[in-house]
CSV table of C-alpha atoms in Angstrom, one decimal:
chain,number,residue,atom,x,y,z
A,783,UNK,CA,28.7,12.5,-1.6
A,784,UNK,CA,30.0,9.3,-0.1
A,785,UNK,CA,33.2,8.2,1.4
A,786,UNK,CA,34.9,4.9,1.8
A,787,UNK,CA,34.9,3.6,5.4
A,788,UNK,CA,38.1,1.5,5.1
A,789,UNK,CA,40.5,2.5,7.9
A,790,UNK,CA,37.8,3.7,10.3
A,791,UNK,CA,37.2,1.5,13.3
A,792,UNK,CA,34.5,1.6,16.0
A,793,UNK,CA,35.0,3.8,19.0
A,794,UNK,CA,34.8,0.8,21.3
A,795,UNK,CA,35.4,-2.9,20.6
A,796,UNK,CA,32.3,-4.4,19.0
A,797,UNK,CA,31.9,-7.5,16.8
A,798,UNK,CA,32.1,-6.9,13.1
A,799,UNK,CA,30.2,-8.9,10.5
A,800,UNK,CA,32.2,-9.0,7.2
A,801,UNK,CA,30.2,-9.6,4.1
A,802,UNK,CA,26.9,-10.0,6.1
A,803,UNK,CA,23.8,-10.2,4.0
A,804,UNK,CA,20.8,-8.2,5.2
A,805,UNK,CA,18.9,-11.5,5.1
A,806,UNK,CA,20.6,-12.3,8.4
A,807,UNK,CA,18.5,-9.7,10.3
A,808,UNK,CA,15.5,-9.2,8.1
A,809,UNK,CA,12.0,-10.1,9.4
A,810,UNK,CA,10.7,-13.1,7.4
A,811,UNK,CA,7.9,-11.1,5.8
A,812,UNK,CA,10.3,-8.3,4.8
A,813,UNK,CA,12.9,-10.8,3.6
A,814,UNK,CA,10.4,-12.7,1.3
A,815,UNK,CA,9.4,-9.4,-0.5
A,816,UNK,CA,13.0,-8.3,-0.9
A,817,UNK,CA,14.2,-11.7,-2.2
A,818,UNK,CA,11.5,-11.6,-4.8
A,819,UNK,CA,12.3,-8.1,-5.9
A,820,UNK,CA,16.0,-8.8,-6.1
A,821,UNK,CA,15.3,-11.7,-8.4
A,822,UNK,CA,13.7,-9.3,-10.9
A,823,UNK,CA,16.9,-8.5,-12.8
A,824,UNK,CA,17.1,-4.9,-13.9
A,825,UNK,CA,13.9,-3.9,-12.1
A,826,UNK,CA,15.5,-1.4,-9.7
A,827,UNK,CA,18.0,-0.3,-12.4
A,828,UNK,CA,15.2,0.7,-14.7
A,829,UNK,CA,13.5,2.8,-12.1
A,830,UNK,CA,16.8,4.4,-11.1
A,831,UNK,CA,17.0,5.6,-14.7
A,832,UNK,CA,13.7,7.2,-14.1
A,833,UNK,CA,14.8,8.9,-10.9
A,834,UNK,CA,14.4,12.3,-12.6
A,835,UNK,CA,10.6,11.7,-12.4
A,836,UNK,CA,10.8,11.3,-8.6
A,837,UNK,CA,11.3,14.0,-6.0
A,838,UNK,CA,14.7,12.5,-4.9
A,839,UNK,CA,16.9,15.1,-6.5
A,840,UNK,CA,14.7,17.9,-5.1
A,841,UNK,CA,15.0,16.4,-1.6
A,842,UNK,CA,18.8,16.1,-1.9
A,843,UNK,CA,19.0,19.8,-2.8
A,844,UNK,CA,16.6,20.7,0.0
A,845,UNK,CA,18.7,18.9,2.7
A,846,UNK,CA,21.9,20.3,1.3
A,847,UNK,CA,20.6,23.9,1.4
A,848,UNK,CA,18.5,23.9,4.6
A,849,UNK,CA,20.1,21.2,6.9
A,850,UNK,CA,23.5,20.5,8.4
A,851,UNK,CA,25.5,17.8,6.7
A,852,UNK,CA,27.3,15.5,9.2
A,853,UNK,CA,31.1,15.4,8.7
A,854,UNK,CA,34.3,15.6,10.6
A,855,UNK,CA,33.7,19.4,10.9
A,856,UNK,CA,30.0,19.2,11.8
A,857,UNK,CA,28.4,16.8,14.3
A,858,UNK,CA,31.6,14.9,14.4
A,859,UNK,CA,30.4,12.5,17.0
A,860,UNK,CA,27.4,11.5,14.8
A,861,UNK,CA,29.9,11.1,11.9
A,862,UNK,CA,31.9,8.7,14.0
A,863,UNK,CA,28.8,6.7,14.8
A,864,UNK,CA,27.8,6.5,11.2
A,865,UNK,CA,31.3,5.3,10.1
A,866,UNK,CA,31.2,2.7,13.0
A,867,UNK,CA,27.8,1.4,11.8
A,868,UNK,CA,29.0,1.0,8.2
A,869,UNK,CA,32.2,-0.7,9.4
A,870,UNK,CA,30.3,-3.2,11.6
A,871,UNK,CA,27.8,-4.1,8.9
A,872,UNK,CA,30.5,-3.9,6.2
A,873,UNK,CA,28.6,-1.4,4.1
A,874,UNK,CA,31.0,-0.4,1.3
A,875,UNK,CA,30.3,3.3,1.2
A,876,UNK,CA,29.2,5.6,4.0
A,877,UNK,CA,25.9,7.3,3.1
A,878,UNK,CA,25.6,11.1,3.5
A,879,UNK,CA,23.8,12.1,6.7
A,880,UNK,CA,22.0,15.3,7.6
A,881,UNK,CA,20.6,16.9,10.7
A,882,UNK,CA,17.4,18.8,10.1
A,883,UNK,CA,15.6,21.2,12.4
A,884,UNK,CA,12.5,19.5,13.6
A,885,UNK,CA,11.4,19.1,17.3
A,886,UNK,CA,9.7,15.8,16.5
A,887,UNK,CA,12.2,12.9,17.0
A,888,UNK,CA,12.5,11.1,13.7
A,889,UNK,CA,15.0,9.5,11.3
A,890,UNK,CA,14.8,8.2,7.8
A,891,UNK,CA,16.8,6.7,4.9
A,892,UNK,CA,15.7,7.8,1.5
A,893,UNK,CA,17.1,7.8,-2.1
A,894,UNK,CA,17.3,5.4,-5.0
A,895,UNK,CA,20.8,6.1,-6.4
A,896,UNK,CA,22.7,6.7,-3.1
A,897,UNK,CA,20.9,6.4,0.2
A,898,UNK,CA,20.7,9.6,2.4
A,899,UNK,CA,20.1,9.4,6.1
A,900,UNK,CA,18.3,12.3,7.8
A,901,UNK,CA,17.9,12.7,11.6
A,902,UNK,CA,16.0,15.5,13.3
A,903,UNK,CA,17.2,17.8,16.0
A,904,UNK,CA,14.5,16.4,18.3
A,905,UNK,CA,16.0,12.9,18.0
A,906,UNK,CA,19.6,14.2,18.5
A,907,UNK,CA,18.6,16.1,21.7
A,908,UNK,CA,16.5,13.2,23.0
A,909,UNK,CA,19.0,10.2,22.9
A,910,UNK,CA,22.3,9.5,24.5
A,911,UNK,CA,25.3,8.2,22.6
A,912,UNK,CA,24.5,4.5,22.8
A,913,UNK,CA,20.8,5.0,22.0
A,914,UNK,CA,21.7,7.2,19.0
A,915,UNK,CA,24.2,4.5,17.9
A,916,UNK,CA,21.3,2.0,17.6
A,917,UNK,CA,19.2,4.5,15.6
A,918,UNK,CA,22.0,5.2,13.2
A,919,UNK,CA,22.5,1.4,12.9
A,920,UNK,CA,18.8,1.1,12.2
A,921,UNK,CA,19.1,3.5,9.2
A,922,UNK,CA,22.3,1.9,7.9
A,923,UNK,CA,20.3,-1.4,8.1
A,924,UNK,CA,17.7,0.2,5.8
A,925,UNK,CA,20.5,1.2,3.4
A,926,UNK,CA,22.0,-2.3,3.4
A,927,UNK,CA,18.7,-4.0,2.8
A,928,UNK,CA,17.9,-1.7,-0.1
A,929,UNK,CA,14.7,-0.5,1.6
A,930,UNK,CA,15.3,3.0,0.3
A,931,UNK,CA,15.4,1.8,-3.3
A,932,UNK,CA,12.4,-0.5,-3.1
A,933,UNK,CA,10.3,1.8,-1.0
A,934,UNK,CA,10.8,4.6,-3.6
A,935,UNK,CA,10.0,2.2,-6.4
A,936,UNK,CA,6.8,1.0,-4.9
A,937,UNK,CA,5.7,4.4,-3.8
A,938,UNK,CA,6.2,5.6,-7.4
A,939,UNK,CA,4.1,2.7,-8.7
A,940,UNK,CA,1.4,3.5,-6.1
A,941,UNK,CA,1.4,7.1,-7.2
A,942,UNK,CA,1.2,6.0,-10.8
A,943,UNK,CA,-1.7,3.7,-10.1
A,944,UNK,CA,-3.6,6.5,-8.3
A,945,UNK,CA,-3.8,8.3,-11.7
A,946,UNK,CA,-5.9,5.4,-13.1
A,947,UNK,CA,-8.1,5.0,-10.0
A,948,UNK,CA,-11.1,5.9,-12.2
A,949,UNK,CA,-11.0,2.4,-13.6
A,950,UNK,CA,-13.8,0.2,-12.2
A,951,UNK,CA,-12.8,-1.2,-8.8
A,952,UNK,CA,-9.6,0.9,-9.1
A,953,UNK,CA,-10.1,2.4,-5.6
A,954,UNK,CA,-10.4,-1.0,-4.1
A,955,UNK,CA,-7.3,-2.2,-5.9
A,956,UNK,CA,-5.3,0.9,-4.8
A,957,UNK,CA,-6.4,0.5,-1.2
A,958,UNK,CA,-5.3,-3.1,-1.3
A,959,UNK,CA,-1.9,-2.1,-2.7
A,960,UNK,CA,-1.4,0.7,-0.1
A,961,UNK,CA,-2.4,-1.6,2.7
A,962,UNK,CA,0.1,-4.3,1.6
A,963,UNK,CA,2.8,-1.7,1.2
A,964,UNK,CA,2.3,-0.4,4.7
A,965,UNK,CA,2.3,-3.9,6.1
A,966,UNK,CA,5.7,-4.4,4.4
A,967,UNK,CA,7.0,-1.1,5.7
A,968,UNK,CA,6.1,-2.0,9.2
A,969,UNK,CA,8.0,-5.3,8.9
A,970,UNK,CA,11.0,-3.5,7.4
A,971,UNK,CA,11.1,-1.3,10.5
A,972,UNK,CA,11.4,-4.5,12.6
A,973,UNK,CA,14.3,-5.6,10.4
A,974,UNK,CA,16.0,-2.3,10.8
A,975,UNK,CA,15.6,-2.4,14.6
A,976,UNK,CA,17.5,-5.7,14.5
A,977,UNK,CA,20.3,-4.1,12.4
A,978,UNK,CA,20.4,-1.3,15.0
A,979,UNK,CA,21.0,-3.9,17.7
A,980,UNK,CA,23.8,-5.6,15.7
A,981,UNK,CA,25.5,-2.2,15.4
A,982,UNK,CA,25.0,-1.0,19.0
A,983,UNK,CA,25.3,-4.5,20.6
A,984,UNK,CA,23.5,-3.1,23.6
A,985,UNK,CA,19.9,-4.3,24.0
A,986,UNK,CA,19.2,-2.0,27.0
A,987,UNK,CA,20.2,1.0,24.9
A,988,UNK,CA,17.9,-0.1,22.1
A,989,UNK,CA,15.1,-0.5,24.6
A,990,UNK,CA,15.8,2.9,26.2
A,991,UNK,CA,15.8,4.6,22.8
A,992,UNK,CA,12.4,3.2,21.9
A,993,UNK,CA,11.0,4.0,25.3
A,994,UNK,CA,12.2,7.6,25.0
A,995,UNK,CA,10.6,8.0,21.5
A,996,UNK,CA,7.3,6.9,23.1
A,997,UNK,CA,7.5,8.9,26.4
A,998,UNK,CA,10.2,11.6,26.0
A,999,UNK,CA,13.3,12.4,27.9
A,1000,UNK,CA,12.1,11.4,31.4
A,1001,UNK,CA,14.1,8.3,31.8
A,1002,UNK,CA,14.1,8.5,35.6
A,1003,UNK,CA,10.3,8.2,35.4
A,1004,UNK,CA,10.2,5.1,33.1
A,1005,UNK,CA,11.1,1.5,33.4
A,1006,UNK,CA,12.0,-0.9,30.6
A,1007,UNK,CA,10.3,-4.0,32.2
A,1008,UNK,CA,7.1,-2.0,32.7
A,1009,UNK,CA,7.2,-0.7,29.2
A,1010,UNK,CA,7.5,-4.2,27.8
A,1011,UNK,CA,4.6,-5.3,30.1
A,1012,UNK,CA,2.5,-2.7,28.2
A,1013,UNK,CA,3.2,-4.6,24.9
A,1014,UNK,CA,2.1,-7.8,26.5
A,1015,UNK,CA,-1.1,-6.2,27.9
A,1016,UNK,CA,-1.8,-4.6,24.5
A,1017,UNK,CA,-1.5,-7.9,22.7
A,1018,UNK,CA,-3.8,-10.0,25.0
A,1019,UNK,CA,-6.2,-7.4,26.5
A,1020,UNK,CA,-9.8,-6.9,25.5
A,1021,UNK,CA,-12.2,-8.9,23.4
A,1022,UNK,CA,-12.8,-9.2,19.6
A,1023,UNK,CA,-13.9,-5.6,19.5
A,1024,UNK,CA,-10.5,-4.5,20.7
A,1025,UNK,CA,-8.8,-6.7,18.2
A,1026,UNK,CA,-10.7,-5.0,15.4
A,1027,UNK,CA,-9.8,-1.6,16.8
A,1028,UNK,CA,-6.1,-2.6,16.9
A,1029,UNK,CA,-6.2,-3.4,13.2
A,1030,UNK,CA,-7.9,-0.2,12.4
A,1031,UNK,CA,-5.4,1.8,14.4
A,1032,UNK,CA,-2.3,0.2,12.8
A,1033,UNK,CA,-3.5,0.2,9.2
A,1034,UNK,CA,-2.6,3.9,8.4
A,1035,UNK,CA,0.8,3.6,10.1
A,1036,UNK,CA,4.1,3.1,8.4
A,1037,UNK,CA,5.7,2.0,11.7
A,1038,UNK,CA,4.6,-0.6,14.3
A,1039,UNK,CA,3.6,0.8,17.7
A,1040,UNK,CA,6.7,1.5,19.8
A,1041,UNK,CA,5.9,-1.0,22.6
A,1042,UNK,CA,5.4,-3.7,20.0
A,1043,UNK,CA,8.8,-2.8,18.4
A,1044,UNK,CA,10.5,-3.1,21.8
A,1045,UNK,CA,8.9,-6.4,22.6
A,1046,UNK,CA,9.7,-7.8,19.1
A,1047,UNK,CA,13.4,-6.7,19.4
A,1048,UNK,CA,13.7,-8.1,22.9
A,1049,UNK,CA,12.4,-11.4,21.7
A,1050,UNK,CA,14.8,-11.5,18.7
A,1051,UNK,CA,17.8,-10.5,21.0
A,1052,UNK,CA,17.1,-13.7,23.0
A,1053,UNK,CA,16.7,-15.9,19.9
A,1054,UNK,CA,19.0,-18.5,18.5
A,1055,UNK,CA,19.1,-16.5,15.2
A,1056,UNK,CA,20.6,-13.5,17.0
A,1057,UNK,CA,23.1,-15.6,18.9
A,1058,UNK,CA,24.3,-17.4,15.7
A,1059,UNK,CA,25.0,-14.0,14.1
A,1060,UNK,CA,26.9,-12.9,17.1
A,1061,UNK,CA,28.9,-16.1,16.9
A,1062,UNK,CA,29.8,-15.3,13.3
A,1063,UNK,CA,27.4,-17.7,11.6
A,1064,UNK,CA,25.3,-15.7,9.2
A,1065,UNK,CA,24.4,-15.6,5.4
A,1066,UNK,CA,26.8,-13.7,3.2
A,1067,UNK,CA,26.0,-11.2,0.5
A,1068,UNK,CA,27.9,-13.3,-2.0
A,1069,UNK,CA,25.1,-16.0,-1.6
A,1070,UNK,CA,22.2,-13.6,-2.1
A,1071,UNK,CA,21.9,-14.4,-5.8
A,1072,UNK,CA,21.3,-18.1,-5.0
A,1073,UNK,CA,18.5,-17.5,-2.5
A,1074,UNK,CA,15.3,-19.3,-3.3
A,1075,UNK,CA,12.1,-17.1,-3.6
A,1076,UNK,CA,10.0,-20.2,-2.7
A,1077,UNK,CA,11.9,-20.9,0.4
A,1078,UNK,CA,11.7,-17.2,1.5
A,1079,UNK,CA,7.9,-17.2,1.0
A,1080,UNK,CA,7.5,-20.5,2.8
A,1081,UNK,CA,9.4,-19.1,5.7
A,1082,UNK,CA,7.3,-16.0,5.7
A,1083,UNK,CA,4.1,-18.1,5.6
A,1084,UNK,CA,5.4,-20.2,8.5
A,1085,UNK,CA,6.1,-17.1,10.5
A,1086,UNK,CA,2.6,-15.8,10.1
A,1087,UNK,CA,1.2,-19.3,11.0
A,1088,UNK,CA,3.3,-19.4,14.1
A,1089,UNK,CA,2.3,-15.8,15.0
A,1090,UNK,CA,-1.4,-16.8,14.8
A,1091,UNK,CA,-0.7,-20.0,16.8
A,1092,UNK,CA,1.1,-18.3,19.7
A,1093,UNK,CA,-0.7,-14.9,19.7
A,1094,UNK,CA,-2.6,-13.9,22.9
A,1095,UNK,CA,-4.8,-11.5,20.9
A,1096,UNK,CA,-8.5,-12.7,21.0
A,1097,UNK,CA,-9.0,-12.4,17.3
A,1098,UNK,CA,-5.8,-14.3,16.5
A,1099,UNK,CA,-6.7,-17.0,19.0
A,1100,UNK,CA,-10.1,-17.3,17.3
A,1101,UNK,CA,-8.5,-17.6,13.9
A,1102,UNK,CA,-6.1,-20.2,15.2
A,1103,UNK,CA,-9.0,-22.2,16.8
A,1104,UNK,CA,-11.0,-22.1,13.6
A,1105,UNK,CA,-8.0,-23.1,11.5
A,1106,UNK,CA,-7.2,-25.9,13.9
A,1107,UNK,CA,-10.8,-27.1,13.9
A,1108,UNK,CA,-11.1,-26.9,10.2
A,1109,UNK,CA,-7.9,-28.9,9.9
A,1110,UNK,CA,-9.2,-31.6,12.3
A,1111,UNK,CA,-12.5,-31.8,10.4
A,1112,UNK,CA,-10.7,-32.1,7.1
A,1113,UNK,CA,-8.5,-34.8,8.4
A,1114,UNK,CA,-11.4,-36.7,9.9
A,1115,UNK,CA,-13.4,-36.4,6.6
A,1116,UNK,CA,-10.4,-37.4,4.6
A,1117,UNK,CA,-9.9,-40.5,6.8
A,1118,UNK,CA,-13.5,-41.5,6.5
A,1119,UNK,CA,-13.5,-41.1,2.7
A,1120,UNK,CA,-10.3,-43.1,2.3
A,1121,UNK,CA,-11.7,-45.9,4.4
A,1122,UNK,CA,-15.0,-45.9,2.5
A,1123,UNK,CA,-13.5,-45.9,-1.0
A,1124,UNK,CA,-10.9,-48.4,0.1
A,1125,UNK,CA,-13.7,-50.8,1.2
A,1126,UNK,CA,-15.6,-50.3,-2.0
A,1127,UNK,CA,-12.6,-51.1,-4.1
A,1128,UNK,CA,-12.5,-54.6,-2.7
A,1129,UNK,CA,-16.2,-55.1,-2.7
A,1130,UNK,CA,-16.0,-55.9,1.0
A,1131,UNK,CA,-16.8,-52.5,2.6
A,1132,UNK,CA,-18.2,-52.2,6.1
A,1133,UNK,CA,-21.1,-50.2,7.3
A,1134,UNK,CA,-20.7,-48.4,10.6
A,1135,UNK,CA,-23.8,-48.0,12.8
A,1136,UNK,CA,-23.1,-45.9,15.9
A,1137,UNK,CA,-19.5,-47.1,15.7
A,1138,UNK,CA,-20.5,-50.8,15.3
A,1139,UNK,CA,-19.2,-52.6,12.2
A,1140,UNK,CA,-21.7,-54.5,10.2
A,1141,UNK,CA,-21.4,-56.7,7.1
A,1142,UNK,CA,-22.6,-55.3,3.8
A,1143,UNK,CA,-22.6,-55.9,0.1
A,1144,UNK,CA,-21.4,-53.8,-2.8
A,1145,UNK,CA,-25.0,-52.9,-3.8
A,1146,UNK,CA,-25.7,-51.3,-0.4
A,1147,UNK,CA,-28.1,-54.0,0.9
A,1148,UNK,CA,-27.7,-55.4,4.4
A,1149,UNK,CA,-26.8,-59.1,5.0
A,1150,UNK,CA,-30.4,-60.1,5.6
A,1151,UNK,CA,-31.5,-58.8,2.2
A,1152,UNK,CA,-33.0,-55.5,3.3
A,1153,UNK,CA,-31.8,-52.2,1.8
A,1154,UNK,CA,-30.0,-50.1,4.4
A,1155,UNK,CA,-31.7,-46.8,5.0
A,1156,UNK,CA,-28.7,-45.2,6.8
A,1157,UNK,CA,-30.6,-45.1,10.2
A,1158,UNK,CA,-28.9,-46.6,13.2
A,1159,UNK,CA,-30.4,-49.3,15.4
A,1160,UNK,CA,-31.8,-48.3,18.7
């Protein structure tokens, strides 16, 4: 059950973003995948028609029967925050939201037909109002991006592919698919963190919320700057062995590590992209259909290249050095080949010996009539 948000206004004055496209806040890697999927006309519609094959209906009944639905009568403060978030991001309909009994702080946005937001009692009890507002904005960001739809589709495809894993190399292929999906999921979480900041418009509250999720409700014992310093230490500490361990630790996760999320969000909050959105300059949903898939992938590739170039991680630095060295070598070889073939084309090429130019002929003999053996003079 959904309701129209028109007429509801935020509880305090915040900037609103009429018609904002999710492309405004999406991480480049997340955006490129979503742009490509959105271009597949009818793709998500076809799978929505197959929603009876998915556990979505069962989950809706489960939450309806064994959780508390947020409304004006139940968890009214959360209901106000939800309507505020939808108003700020201009989401046409307010998703249903449930509070479910679970001591572990968590939240999720699921569903193909109509998104459903679920928050746990552990999260409600852990966060203050402004921190919770950022979390609800995070989940509304998932809904606006269509993450719930596309995640469900791809998980369904993964489940289907598992049934044919007996095919030769099937296990390798499935592992590759799952690994790629998890990488996208992690980037989609960074996108949703940005949406949460656009809704809450309080970067310190966003930082506190992430810090509490990592360390619990002992705010007086924690410090945001020290927490962010952990992320910096995590990125640059250790040697190549630690770099490999980081990769192995993150591969099975659907979310990035909390300190990494905090550092990424802080960096984005200080970026020109964020400032432009706050100034009212952002892509509109009405322009989504004209978005270039090629441009989106090019931006994603550029982001990863920049990440490798600026990373303090030992392995990423090595990759960057190797790539840079290979590029220099390729450029040097290319220059030499161009010079050589250019000289042959005119029949007046030069022979370099320890950097000294010498006269030569088209048949490879030296000027005194001897055949050059390629050895340099002493």
